[in-house]
Amino acid sequence: MLNRRTFAQLAGAVALAGVFAAPAMAADMAPDAMVQKISTEALAAIKADRAMQAGDVNRIMSLVDGKLMPHVNFERVTGMAVGPKWRSATPAQKQQLQQEFKKLLVRSYAGAFKMAANKEVKMQPLRGAATANTVQVNSQLVGGGSSTALNYRLERAPSAAMGWRVYDVAVAGVWQSSRYNNEFKAIVNSKGIDGLIASLTEKNKSNAGK
């Protein structure tokens, strides 16, 4: 049986794969149906890919870069993690932050992909009306006698043809925007946006050598 922390790592890996690797969805698809589809397909993709199971960061990053879809508002994801100083960042700084944050997420969860066997995603009732502009979709990653919460916040995209976009994910009850905001704000407050970019870049380079 996996311990709770390890299982949460796997849940984060599934969320990461689901957010980044999902195919384009029909504009009229309900938000909970969309999350169920991308979560199930992400888990199946992990199970079928030995390189991802082995934690091959290049393989995972290639998947991320090749299939990042418009229904994921990763700019908002990054902005929430950075906090208020995001608004004063230049377009170039925002682009750098998104790139380095994406690398950080991939490397943080790469080692958990090997634990995907015999796991499945179970959906829970939708929180909020599907007619609202923002909703929360809750699910559980279960298997091997363990389970962990895997929840998503979604917003309606500016264009109706784009449907819904994910803008935050919670693993075991911890919203990733809050988790990283707590880590990033001290750096931003003392060293500014460029200091955070430098810190993330250095961390990613250090993790690449492990």
Backbone as ProteinMPNN parsed JSONL, in Angstrom:
{"seq_chain_A": "MLNRRTFAQLAGAVALAGVFAAPAMAADMAPDAMVQKISTEALAAIKADRAMQAGDVNRIMSLVDGKLMPHVNFERVTGMAVGPKWRSATPAQKQQLQQEFKKLLVRSYAGAFKMAANKEVKMQPLRGAATANTVQVNSQLVGGGSSTALNYRLERAPSAAMGWRVYDVAVAGVWQSSRYNNEFKAIVNSKGIDGLIASLTEKNKSNAGK", "coords_chain_A": {"N_chain_A": [[0.852, -1.199, 0.0], [0.507, 2.238, -0.856], [1.91, 5.042, 0.853], [0.274, 8.002, 2.204], [1.426, 10.401, 1.322], [2.933, 9.6, -0.894], [0.916, 8.608, -2.538], [-0.487, 10.945, -2.967], [1.39, 12.279, -4.497], [1.247, 10.773, -6.85], [-1.382, 11.377, -7.558], [-1.077, 14.079, -8.134], [0.559, 13.847, -10.37], [-1.187, 12.634, -12.183], [-3.067, 14.684, -12.384], [-1.466, 16.678, -13.527], [-0.805, 15.478, -16.005], [-3.358, 15.279, -17.031], [-4.225, 17.961, -17.219], [-2.375, 19.056, -19.016], [-2.191, 17.279, -21.215], [-4.594, 16.722, -22.395], [-6.935, 16.145, -25.06], [-8.561, 18.435, -27.382], [-11.726, 19.658, -26.31], [-15.277, 19.269, -26.778], [-17.231, 22.198, -27.191], [-19.69, 22.29, -25.918], [-19.523, 20.479, -23.867], [-20.139, 19.354, -20.597], [-18.64, 20.647, -17.559], [-17.866, 18.717, -15.567], [-17.984, 16.371, -17.02], [-15.987, 16.871, -18.867], [-13.703, 16.966, -17.209], [-13.723, 14.341, -16.24], [-13.243, 12.943, -18.591], [-10.67, 13.916, -19.408], [-9.12, 13.201, -17.197], [-9.365, 10.41, -17.053], [-8.326, 9.673, -19.542], [-5.764, 10.702, -19.314], [-4.686, 9.116, -17.251], [-4.789, 6.628, -18.486], [-2.991, 7.095, -20.546], [-0.595, 7.401, -19.152], [-0.31, 4.82, -18.073], [0.125, 3.393, -20.387], [2.542, 4.222, -21.336], [5.769, 3.526, -21.08], [8.049, 5.074, -20.791], [7.162, 7.432, -19.558], [6.261, 6.304, -17.162], [8.671, 5.585, -16.108], [9.585, 7.974, -15.328], [10.704, 9.695, -17.169], [11.701, 12.748, -17.852], [12.073, 14.285, -20.159], [10.418, 13.0, -21.974], [7.916, 13.397, -20.777], [7.843, 16.188, -20.768], [7.863, 16.661, -23.492], [5.37, 15.682, -24.194], [3.778, 17.499, -22.784], [4.514, 19.974, -24.017], [3.727, 19.459, -26.603], [0.96, 19.157, -26.554], [-0.423, 21.111, -25.145], [-3.36, 22.686, -24.538], [-5.897, 25.099, -25.617], [-7.932, 25.22, -23.679], [-6.817, 25.213, -21.218], [-5.919, 27.471, -18.848], [-3.081, 28.451, -18.411], [-1.637, 30.706, -17.99], [-3.141, 32.082, -16.096], [-2.955, 30.211, -14.037], [-0.21, 30.375, -13.403], [-0.036, 33.095, -12.717], [-1.642, 33.21, -10.405], [-0.106, 31.673, -8.709], [2.204, 33.225, -8.481], [1.246, 35.646, -7.43], [0.204, 39.036, -6.395], [2.255, 40.617, -7.555], [2.511, 39.683, -10.071], [0.957, 41.154, -11.828], [2.429, 43.421, -12.4], [4.519, 42.479, -13.835], [6.518, 42.236, -16.818], [5.559, 41.384, -20.233], [7.552, 39.64, -21.231], [8.745, 38.696, -18.871], [6.549, 37.361, -17.752], [6.227, 35.315, -19.601], [8.625, 33.902, -19.247], [8.312, 33.099, -16.58], [6.115, 31.375, -16.785], [7.224, 29.34, -18.357], [9.321, 28.348, -16.726], [7.896, 27.616, -14.436], [6.269, 25.613, -15.423], [8.214, 23.67, -16.035], [9.066, 23.154, -13.423], [6.771, 22.002, -12.261], [6.499, 19.667, -13.831], [8.885, 18.285, -13.199], [8.529, 17.977, -10.478], [6.552, 16.063, -10.216], [7.31, 13.94, -11.784], [8.491, 11.538, -10.854], [6.376, 10.133, -9.777], [4.838, 8.921, -11.698], [5.298, 6.23, -12.147], [3.685, 4.81, -10.476], [1.146, 4.331, -11.431], [-0.274, 2.026, -12.137], [-3.168, -0.044, -11.83], [-4.769, 1.959, -10.779], [-7.569, 4.217, -10.61], [-9.862, 6.802, -11.641], [-12.438, 8.311, -9.845], [-15.416, 10.045, -10.102], [-17.055, 12.787, -8.413], [-20.119, 14.41, -7.257], [-20.976, 17.398, -9.065], [-19.893, 20.59, -8.013], [-21.568, 23.501, -7.86], [-23.497, 25.173, -10.394], [-23.732, 24.107, -13.78], [-24.205, 26.177, -15.445], [-22.927, 28.33, -14.435], [-20.174, 30.733, -14.308], [-17.803, 29.934, -13.191], [-16.731, 26.835, -11.846], [-16.374, 24.033, -9.593], [-14.905, 20.922, -9.826], [-14.892, 17.778, -8.437], [-12.953, 14.876, -7.647], [-11.738, 11.508, -7.048], [-8.695, 9.792, -6.782], [-8.204, 6.45, -6.838], [-7.196, 3.197, -5.577], [-5.382, 0.174, -4.828], [-5.987, 0.122, -2.137], [-5.856, 2.72, -1.243], [-6.682, 6.24, -1.386], [-7.031, 9.517, -2.791], [-7.924, 12.963, -2.816], [-8.666, 14.749, -5.783], [-9.071, 17.593, -7.243], [-10.612, 20.13, -9.305], [-10.656, 23.495, -10.489], [-12.559, 25.357, -12.712], [-13.053, 27.658, -15.414], [-15.243, 29.518, -17.554], [-14.259, 29.838, -20.886], [-13.19, 32.787, -22.731], [-14.172, 32.694, -25.351], [-17.009, 31.076, -26.579], [-16.703, 28.848, -28.129], [-14.502, 27.607, -27.115], [-15.161, 26.383, -24.783], [-14.662, 25.102, -21.533], [-12.016, 26.018, -19.207], [-9.305, 24.829, -17.304], [-8.09, 26.231, -14.287], [-6.976, 25.894, -11.814], [-5.758, 23.38, -9.58], [-6.339, 20.981, -7.058], [-4.562, 18.886, -4.944], [-4.974, 16.302, -2.771], [-6.428, 18.051, -1.151], [-4.962, 20.397, -1.186], [-4.657, 23.342, -2.795], [-2.909, 24.047, -5.726], [-2.202, 26.605, -6.544], [-2.175, 28.075, -4.153], [-0.293, 26.637, -2.69], [2.133, 27.053, -4.108], [2.162, 29.808, -4.153], [2.653, 30.487, -1.514], [5.274, 29.715, -1.357], [6.526, 31.223, -3.342], [6.054, 33.952, -2.777], [7.718, 35.044, -0.801], [10.169, 35.119, -2.067], [9.631, 36.817, -4.244], [8.956, 39.168, -2.888], [11.369, 39.869, -1.715], [13.297, 39.767, -3.73], [12.159, 40.44, -6.103], [10.479, 40.057, -9.36], [12.371, 39.214, -11.261], [14.154, 37.977, -9.592], [12.655, 35.778, -8.73], [12.352, 34.411, -11.14], [15.033, 33.761, -11.62], [15.497, 32.117, -9.412], [13.724, 29.954, -9.878], [14.745, 29.038, -12.294], [17.313, 28.205, -11.529], [16.646, 26.213, -9.685], [15.365, 24.379, -11.368], [17.507, 23.668, -13.027], [19.16, 22.475, -11.153], [17.557, 20.313, -10.325], [17.494, 18.938, -12.696], [19.87, 17.642, -12.796], [19.635, 15.491, -11.125]], "CA_chain_A": [[0.0, 0.0, 0.0], [1.258, 3.48, -0.905], [1.581, 5.969, 1.921], [-0.576, 9.09, 1.732], [2.212, 11.384, 0.592], [3.275, 9.021, -2.187], [-0.302, 8.549, -3.331], [-0.77, 12.319, -3.367], [2.302, 12.572, -5.595], [0.675, 10.167, -8.049], [-2.551, 12.17, -7.917], [-0.565, 15.277, -8.787], [1.043, 13.468, -11.693], [-2.367, 12.449, -13.015], [-3.612, 16.019, -12.642], [-0.553, 17.33, -14.464], [-1.004, 14.887, -17.326], [-4.691, 15.62, -17.497], [-4.298, 19.368, -17.568], [-1.535, 19.388, -20.157], [-2.196, 16.358, -22.336], [-5.94, 16.423, -22.854], [-7.31, 16.603, -26.394], [-9.556, 19.499, -27.385], [-13.035, 19.181, -25.909], [-16.422, 19.918, -27.389], [-17.582, 23.408, -26.465], [-20.896, 22.09, -25.127], [-19.312, 19.436, -22.871], [-20.263, 19.813, -19.222], [-17.314, 20.689, -16.938], [-17.513, 17.465, -14.9], [-17.749, 15.381, -18.074], [-14.675, 17.185, -19.43], [-12.677, 16.532, -16.264], [-13.708, 12.882, -16.224], [-12.609, 12.489, -19.83], [-9.237, 14.181, -19.447], [-8.459, 12.45, -16.13], [-9.326, 8.998, -17.44], [-7.404, 9.523, -20.671], [-4.411, 10.954, -18.826], [-4.245, 7.94, -16.513], [-4.558, 5.574, -19.474], [-1.77, 7.437, -21.275], [0.539, 7.083, -18.268], [-0.196, 3.366, -17.978], [0.563, 2.842, -21.669], [3.826, 4.813, -21.735], [6.827, 3.078, -20.172], [8.993, 6.172, -20.542], [6.579, 8.292, -18.532], [6.263, 5.553, -15.906], [10.043, 5.592, -15.614], [9.922, 9.328, -14.907], [11.487, 10.351, -18.205], [11.256, 14.138, -17.869], [12.024, 14.756, -21.54], [9.216, 12.435, -22.582], [6.769, 14.086, -20.194], [7.87, 17.572, -21.244], [7.476, 16.636, -24.898], [3.922, 15.535, -24.186], [3.242, 18.776, -22.322], [4.722, 21.008, -25.024], [3.042, 19.118, -27.846], [-0.497, 19.077, -26.464], [-1.027, 22.129, -24.29], [-4.536, 23.099, -25.286], [-6.447, 26.411, -25.241], [-8.86, 25.193, -22.556], [-6.044, 25.329, -19.977], [-5.462, 28.857, -18.677], [-1.856, 28.327, -17.634], [-1.211, 32.053, -17.589], [-3.807, 32.354, -14.815], [-2.348, 29.309, -13.06], [1.072, 30.946, -12.995], [-0.286, 34.364, -12.058], [-2.129, 32.947, -9.052], [1.024, 31.178, -7.923], [3.14, 34.327, -8.247], [0.608, 36.623, -6.544], [-0.081, 40.376, -6.912], [3.359, 41.183, -8.347], [2.352, 39.204, -11.447], [0.336, 42.198, -12.647], [3.43, 44.408, -12.808], [5.561, 41.816, -14.631], [6.466, 42.508, -18.25], [5.192, 40.196, -21.009], [8.695, 38.728, -21.309], [8.874, 38.059, -17.557], [5.433, 36.425, -17.603], [6.524, 34.153, -20.431], [9.692, 33.156, -18.576], [7.759, 32.486, -15.381], [5.291, 30.239, -17.195], [8.104, 28.271, -18.823], [10.045, 27.752, -15.605], [6.924, 27.0, -13.546], [5.884, 24.37, -16.078], [9.302, 22.724, -15.801], [9.056, 22.797, -12.016], [5.658, 21.079, -12.049], [6.823, 18.387, -14.462], [9.928, 17.604, -12.434], [8.027, 17.669, -9.141], [5.691, 14.893, -10.226], [7.785, 12.926, -12.727], [8.775, 10.268, -10.194], [5.158, 9.455, -9.33], [4.147, 8.278, -12.808], [5.501, 4.778, -12.104], [2.719, 4.19, -9.564], [-0.188, 4.474, -12.021], [-0.943, 0.743, -12.369], [-4.307, -0.416, -10.982], [-5.44, 3.135, -10.219], [-8.641, 4.755, -11.424], [-10.44, 8.067, -11.191], [-13.865, 8.281, -9.564], [-15.954, 11.393, -10.048], [-18.013, 13.136, -7.38], [-21.104, 15.367, -7.779], [-20.489, 18.721, -9.44], [-20.151, 21.717, -7.101], [-21.9, 24.682, -8.653], [-24.288, 24.897, -11.588], [-22.979, 24.098, -15.034], [-24.464, 27.447, -16.124], [-22.106, 29.369, -13.803], [-18.941, 31.075, -15.02], [-16.741, 29.139, -12.577], [-17.23, 25.654, -11.144], [-15.375, 23.138, -9.027], [-15.168, 19.517, -10.104], [-14.157, 16.959, -7.48], [-12.79, 13.466, -7.969], [-10.838, 10.751, -6.185], [-7.831, 8.789, -7.394], [-8.315, 5.312, -5.923], [-6.549, 1.958, -5.971], [-4.401, -0.364, -3.902], [-6.364, 0.383, -0.76], [-5.649, 4.128, -0.908], [-7.381, 7.213, -2.219], [-6.708, 10.915, -2.504], [-8.779, 13.905, -3.535], [-8.078, 15.394, -6.952], [-10.145, 18.521, -7.576], [-10.291, 21.109, -10.343], [-11.457, 24.693, -10.678], [-12.656, 25.677, -14.129], [-13.712, 28.896, -15.808], [-15.67, 29.57, -18.951], [-13.308, 30.542, -21.742], [-13.769, 33.994, -23.337], [-14.903, 32.3, -26.543], [-17.886, 29.94, -26.316], [-16.207, 27.689, -28.875], [-13.398, 27.006, -26.373], [-15.694, 25.63, -23.659], [-14.142, 25.351, -20.19], [-10.565, 25.963, -19.021], [-8.833, 24.583, -15.94], [-7.187, 27.282, -13.819], [-6.343, 25.506, -10.552], [-5.915, 21.968, -9.23], [-6.031, 20.657, -5.66], [-4.131, 17.511, -4.696], [-5.141, 15.998, -1.344], [-6.961, 19.216, -0.469], [-4.062, 21.556, -1.276], [-4.698, 24.005, -4.102], [-1.54, 24.28, -6.161], [-1.931, 28.047, -6.576], [-1.82, 28.489, -2.79], [0.953, 25.969, -2.303], [3.296, 27.709, -4.695], [2.169, 31.215, -3.765], [3.334, 30.573, -0.217], [6.713, 29.544, -1.596], [7.045, 32.245, -4.241], [5.87, 35.347, -2.37], [8.889, 35.514, -0.051], [11.21, 35.414, -3.055], [9.226, 38.003, -4.995], [9.006, 40.344, -2.006], [12.751, 40.249, -1.403], [14.173, 39.831, -4.902], [11.419, 40.861, -7.282], [10.11, 39.064, -10.371], [13.589, 38.639, -11.844], [14.713, 37.072, -8.592], [11.887, 34.535, -8.773], [12.736, 33.722, -12.38], [16.372, 33.201, -11.399], [15.367, 31.029, -8.441], [13.101, 28.813, -10.548], [15.697, 28.542, -13.293], [18.366, 27.489, -10.816], [16.055, 24.997, -9.128], [15.147, 23.424, -12.459], [18.811, 23.175, -13.449], [19.628, 21.566, -10.089], [16.751, 19.083, -10.386], [17.819, 18.214, -13.922], [21.067, 16.833, -12.556], [19.365, 14.409, -10.172]], "C_chain_A": [[0.885, 1.245, 0.0], [0.914, 4.344, 0.295], [0.871, 7.187, 1.336], [0.197, 10.116, 0.92], [2.554, 10.881, -0.807], [2.064, 8.976, -3.093], [-0.696, 9.945, -3.81], [0.138, 12.747, -4.515], [1.769, 11.998, -6.904], [-0.54, 10.962, -8.51], [-2.124, 13.454, -8.626], [-0.066, 14.996, -10.186], [-0.115, 13.266, -12.657], [-2.991, 13.787, -13.368], [-2.776, 16.754, -13.673], [-0.773, 16.808, -15.873], [-2.357, 15.262, -17.896], [-4.802, 17.055, -17.958], [-3.544, 19.662, -18.855], [-1.773, 18.53, -21.397], [-3.56, 16.092, -22.92], [-6.179, 16.915, -24.275], [-8.347, 17.72, -26.292], [-10.933, 18.927, -27.106], [-14.127, 19.926, -26.671], [-16.843, 21.106, -26.535], [-18.784, 23.209, -25.557], [-20.742, 20.99, -24.084], [-19.399, 20.021, -21.471], [-18.903, 19.756, -18.534], [-16.917, 19.392, -16.242], [-17.254, 16.35, -15.904], [-16.381, 15.604, -18.705], [-13.566, 16.688, -18.52], [-12.591, 15.011, -16.213], [-12.985, 12.336, -17.447], [-11.098, 12.708, -19.8], [-8.49, 13.397, -18.363], [-8.294, 10.989, -16.513], [-8.325, 8.776, -18.561], [-5.963, 9.773, -20.246], [-3.864, 9.735, -18.1], [-3.955, 6.79, -17.467], [-3.264, 5.824, -20.243], [-0.53, 7.111, -20.455], [0.769, 5.581, -18.221], [0.393, 2.753, -19.249], [1.951, 3.301, -22.077], [4.904, 4.452, -20.725], [7.809, 4.192, -19.83], [8.454, 7.111, -19.473], [6.57, 7.592, -17.177], [7.64, 5.549, -15.269], [10.487, 6.99, -15.17], [10.773, 10.081, -15.897], [10.973, 11.785, -18.392], [11.144, 14.66, -19.293], [10.772, 14.25, -22.249], [7.967, 13.152, -22.068], [6.697, 15.523, -20.709], [7.466, 17.662, -22.708], [5.966, 16.519, -25.037], [3.251, 16.849, -23.81], [3.33, 19.828, -23.424], [3.916, 20.739, -26.289], [1.533, 19.236, -27.767], [-1.123, 20.046, -25.463], [-2.169, 22.791, -25.057], [-5.126, 24.413, -24.764], [-7.369, 26.377, -24.03], [-8.138, 25.164, -21.211], [-5.504, 26.751, -19.872], [-4.202, 28.841, -17.809], [-1.284, 29.688, -17.249], [-1.855, 32.413, -16.251], [-3.229, 31.474, -13.712], [-1.062, 29.909, -12.511], [0.879, 32.252, -12.238], [-0.779, 34.199, -10.629], [-0.996, 32.467, -8.154], [1.989, 32.303, -7.559], [2.539, 35.357, -7.288], [0.483, 37.998, -7.179], [1.01, 40.962, -7.809], [3.306, 40.716, -9.812], [1.839, 40.326, -12.357], [1.35, 43.218, -13.147], [4.57, 43.788, -13.63], [5.399, 42.158, -16.105], [6.017, 41.248, -18.987], [6.32, 39.172, -21.087], [8.89, 37.996, -19.985], [7.771, 37.026, -17.338], [5.68, 35.15, -18.41], [7.587, 33.275, -19.783], [9.17, 32.423, -17.344], [6.909, 31.266, -15.735], [6.163, 29.063, -17.624], [8.794, 27.569, -17.652], [9.097, 27.059, -14.624], [6.455, 25.67, -14.117], [6.955, 23.292, -15.865], [9.307, 22.235, -14.355], [7.954, 21.781, -11.719], [5.969, 19.697, -12.615], [7.835, 17.614, -13.636], [9.449, 17.208, -11.043], [7.254, 16.354, -9.111], [6.183, 13.75, -11.111], [7.98, 11.558, -12.076], [7.552, 9.482, -9.789], [4.452, 8.693, -10.45], [4.255, 6.755, -12.766], [4.454, 4.066, -11.257], [1.303, 4.159, -10.119], [-0.953, 3.162, -12.182], [-2.052, 0.514, -11.351], [-4.967, 0.767, -10.28], [-6.551, 3.589, -11.165], [-9.175, 6.03, -10.809], [-11.936, 7.893, -11.002], [-14.366, 9.702, -9.359], [-16.934, 11.549, -8.896], [-18.977, 14.18, -7.931], [-20.5, 16.745, -8.023], [-20.86, 19.756, -8.387], [-20.382, 22.963, -7.926], [-22.659, 24.281, -9.904], [-23.423, 24.963, -12.836], [-23.197, 25.375, -15.836], [-23.632, 28.589, -15.541], [-20.855, 29.642, -14.633], [-17.725, 30.365, -14.448], [-17.378, 27.98, -11.822], [-16.059, 24.907, -10.538], [-15.809, 21.708, -9.279], [-14.278, 18.677, -9.201], [-14.078, 15.508, -7.938], [-11.868, 12.825, -6.943], [-9.993, 9.835, -7.056], [-7.767, 7.627, -6.408], [-7.583, 4.097, -6.488], [-5.537, 1.503, -4.952], [-4.71, -0.068, -2.448], [-6.176, 1.816, -0.315], [-6.492, 5.021, -1.812], [-6.91, 8.61, -1.846], [-7.584, 11.807, -3.354], [-8.001, 14.578, -4.654], [-9.15, 16.297, -7.543], [-9.664, 19.609, -8.531], [-11.213, 22.317, -10.243], [-11.401, 25.06, -12.156], [-13.394, 26.989, -14.326], [-14.198, 28.771, -17.235], [-14.639, 30.358, -19.752], [-13.975, 31.761, -22.361], [-14.601, 33.692, -24.573], [-15.731, 31.057, -26.235], [-17.389, 28.678, -27.005], [-15.104, 26.954, -28.128], [-13.885, 26.225, -25.151], [-15.128, 26.08, -22.32], [-12.618, 25.278, -20.162], [-10.25, 25.728, -17.546], [-7.916, 25.727, -15.525], [-6.6, 26.992, -12.439], [-6.659, 24.047, -10.279], [-5.554, 21.795, -7.765], [-5.69, 19.185, -5.556], [-4.182, 17.285, -3.192], [-5.551, 17.245, -0.548], [-6.109, 20.466, -0.542], [-4.121, 22.13, -2.688], [-3.295, 24.41, -4.49], [-1.204, 25.764, -6.247], [-1.5, 28.542, -5.204], [-0.5, 27.895, -2.35], [2.166, 26.715, -2.841], [3.337, 29.193, -4.375], [2.883, 31.404, -2.437], [4.85, 30.487, -0.365], [7.301, 30.725, -2.363], [7.029, 33.652, -3.652], [7.069, 35.897, -1.591], [10.013, 35.895, -1.009], [10.891, 36.692, -3.807], [9.356, 39.26, -4.143], [10.438, 40.81, -1.733], [13.617, 40.482, -2.637], [13.459, 40.249, -6.185], [11.142, 39.717, -8.253], [11.349, 38.406, -10.981], [14.257, 37.67, -10.865], [13.978, 35.744, -8.563], [12.23, 33.732, -10.018], [14.093, 33.037, -12.204], [16.314, 32.009, -10.456], [14.779, 29.783, -9.083], [14.047, 28.191, -11.568], [16.788, 27.715, -12.636], [17.848, 26.176, -10.235], [15.841, 23.946, -10.21], [16.461, 22.843, -12.97], [19.352, 22.175, -12.434], [18.877, 20.242, -10.125], [17.068, 18.263, -11.621], [19.018, 17.309, -13.742], [20.866, 15.662, -11.644], [18.879, 13.157, -10.881]], "O_chain_A": [[1.87, 1.323, 0.734], [-0.242, 4.384, 0.719], [0.863, 7.383, 0.12], [-0.318, 10.644, -0.066], [2.478, 11.629, -1.782], [2.164, 9.272, -4.284], [-1.182, 10.107, -4.929], [-0.285, 13.488, -5.402], [1.83, 12.653, -7.944], [-0.715, 11.198, -9.706], [-2.745, 13.863, -9.607], [-0.246, 15.812, -11.089], [-0.041, 13.677, -13.815], [-3.398, 14.007, -14.509], [-3.313, 17.38, -14.587], [-0.91, 17.582, -16.82], [-2.49, 15.529, -19.09], [-5.416, 17.331, -18.989], [-4.018, 20.43, -19.693], [-1.577, 19.002, -22.517], [-3.68, 15.306, -23.86], [-5.687, 17.976, -24.658], [-8.941, 17.925, -25.233], [-11.278, 17.851, -27.595], [-13.933, 21.047, -27.14], [-16.816, 21.035, -25.307], [-18.899, 23.881, -24.532], [-21.732, 20.596, -23.467], [-18.805, 21.061, -21.189], [-18.082, 18.906, -18.879], [-15.754, 18.994, -16.31], [-16.408, 15.485, -15.674], [-15.688, 14.644, -19.042], [-12.606, 16.069, -18.978], [-11.494, 14.455, -16.149], [-12.211, 11.384, -17.35], [-10.331, 11.803, -20.126], [-7.355, 12.973, -18.58], [-7.228, 10.401, -16.327], [-7.563, 7.809, -18.538], [-5.043, 9.131, -20.754], [-2.71, 9.357, -18.304], [-2.985, 6.056, -17.278], [-2.528, 4.888, -20.554], [0.463, 6.61, -20.984], [1.906, 5.118, -18.316], [1.071, 1.728, -19.198], [2.488, 2.816, -23.073], [4.945, 5.016, -19.632], [8.336, 4.249, -18.719], [9.192, 7.538, -18.586], [6.841, 8.219, -16.153], [7.769, 5.513, -14.045], [11.61, 7.175, -14.7], [11.492, 11.006, -15.52], [9.933, 12.001, -19.015], [10.213, 15.402, -19.604], [10.147, 14.974, -23.024], [7.068, 13.474, -22.845], [5.62, 16.014, -21.046], [6.808, 18.616, -23.121], [5.356, 17.169, -25.886], [2.277, 17.261, -24.44], [2.342, 20.495, -23.731], [3.476, 21.669, -26.965], [0.876, 19.399, -28.795], [-2.236, 19.817, -24.99], [-1.951, 23.388, -26.111], [-4.889, 24.797, -23.619], [-7.577, 27.415, -23.402], [-8.788, 25.096, -20.167], [-4.719, 27.182, -20.716], [-4.248, 29.174, -16.625], [-0.53, 29.796, -16.283], [-1.202, 32.979, -15.375], [-3.034, 31.931, -12.586], [-0.852, 29.945, -11.299], [1.548, 32.496, -11.233], [-0.385, 34.956, -9.742], [-0.939, 32.817, -6.976], [2.528, 32.328, -6.453], [3.244, 35.884, -6.427], [0.641, 38.123, -8.393], [0.71, 41.725, -8.727], [3.972, 41.284, -10.678], [2.242, 40.427, -13.515], [1.154, 43.817, -14.204], [5.478, 44.496, -14.067], [4.282, 42.348, -16.587], [6.085, 40.153, -18.428], [6.072, 37.969, -21.018], [9.172, 36.798, -19.979], [8.023, 35.946, -16.805], [5.379, 34.047, -17.954], [7.466, 32.05, -19.771], [9.534, 31.274, -17.092], [6.98, 30.24, -15.057], [5.869, 27.916, -17.288], [8.842, 26.34, -17.6], [9.449, 26.032, -14.044], [6.266, 24.706, -13.375], [6.636, 22.145, -15.552], [9.524, 21.052, -14.091], [8.184, 20.807, -11.003], [5.732, 18.681, -11.961], [7.662, 16.419, -13.398], [9.913, 16.212, -10.488], [7.288, 15.622, -8.121], [5.54, 12.703, -11.18], [7.669, 10.532, -12.681], [7.654, 8.293, -9.486], [3.554, 7.897, -10.177], [3.388, 6.062, -13.299], [4.347, 2.841, -11.314], [0.351, 3.98, -9.361], [-2.173, 3.187, -12.348], [-1.906, 0.83, -10.17], [-5.659, 0.579, -9.279], [-6.477, 3.369, -12.373], [-8.973, 6.307, -9.627], [-12.626, 7.389, -11.889], [-13.822, 10.461, -8.557], [-17.56, 10.584, -8.457], [-18.695, 14.784, -8.966], [-19.627, 17.196, -7.282], [-22.0, 19.799, -7.923], [-19.477, 23.429, -8.619], [-22.485, 23.175, -10.415], [-22.501, 25.774, -12.931], [-22.471, 25.638, -16.794], [-23.629, 29.692, -16.087], [-20.519, 28.882, -15.541], [-16.719, 30.207, -15.141], [-18.445, 28.132, -11.227], [-14.905, 25.115, -10.914], [-16.942, 21.33, -8.983], [-13.058, 18.839, -9.196], [-15.015, 14.981, -8.538], [-11.295, 13.5, -6.088], [-10.509, 9.18, -7.962], [-7.325, 7.799, -5.272], [-7.376, 3.978, -7.695], [-4.901, 2.32, -4.285], [-3.804, -0.01, -1.616], [-6.318, 2.113, 0.871], [-6.954, 4.595, -2.87], [-6.45, 8.851, -0.73], [-7.945, 11.454, -4.476], [-6.832, 14.931, -4.494], [-10.036, 15.83, -8.26], [-8.484, 19.959, -8.565], [-12.401, 22.182, -9.951], [-10.333, 25.071, -12.769], [-14.239, 27.379, -13.521], [-13.639, 28.016, -18.03], [-14.203, 31.428, -19.328], [-15.197, 31.782, -22.507], [-15.613, 34.347, -24.822], [-15.208, 30.087, -25.687], [-17.623, 27.568, -26.525], [-14.791, 25.809, -28.455], [-13.111, 25.484, -24.545], [-15.112, 27.269, -22.004], [-12.001, 24.582, -20.968], [-10.846, 26.342, -16.661], [-7.062, 26.154, -16.303], [-5.796, 27.781, -11.943], [-7.7, 23.538, -10.694], [-4.587, 22.383, -7.281], [-6.444, 18.332, -6.025], [-3.518, 17.986, -2.428], [-5.087, 17.464, 0.57], [-6.5, 21.503, -0.007], [-3.692, 21.492, -3.65], [-2.573, 25.03, -3.709], [-0.052, 26.149, -6.047], [-0.567, 29.337, -5.095], [0.314, 28.564, -1.715], [3.117, 26.976, -2.104], [4.414, 29.787, -4.327], [3.63, 32.365, -2.256], [5.604, 31.098, 0.392], [8.413, 31.174, -2.084], [7.89, 34.466, -3.983], [7.397, 37.077, -1.706], [10.723, 36.876, -0.787], [11.756, 37.549, -3.99], [9.814, 40.297, -4.623], [10.685, 42.001, -1.543], [14.549, 41.285, -2.609], [14.09, 40.393, -7.232], [11.515, 38.57, -8.01], [11.377, 37.193, -11.191], [14.848, 36.669, -11.271], [14.599, 34.695, -8.393], [12.379, 32.511, -9.956], [14.273, 31.883, -12.591], [16.998, 31.009, -10.67], [15.273, 28.677, -8.862], [14.135, 26.969, -11.687], [17.146, 26.646, -13.13], [18.53, 25.152, -10.288], [16.104, 22.763, -9.995], [16.527, 21.662, -13.31], [19.93, 21.153, -12.805], [19.476, 19.177, -9.976], [16.933, 17.039, -11.611], [19.166, 16.317, -14.456], [21.803, 14.902, -11.395], [18.604, 12.147, -10.232]]}, "name": "protein", "num_of_chains": 1, "seq": "MLNRRTFAQLAGAVALAGVFAAPAMAADMAPDAMVQKISTEALAAIKADRAMQAGDVNRIMSLVDGKLMPHVNFERVTGMAVGPKWRSATPAQKQQLQQEFKKLLVRSYAGAFKMAANKEVKMQPLRGAATANTVQVNSQLVGGGSSTALNYRLERAPSAAMGWRVYDVAVAGVWQSSRYNNEFKAIVNSKGIDGLIASLTEKNKSNAGK"}
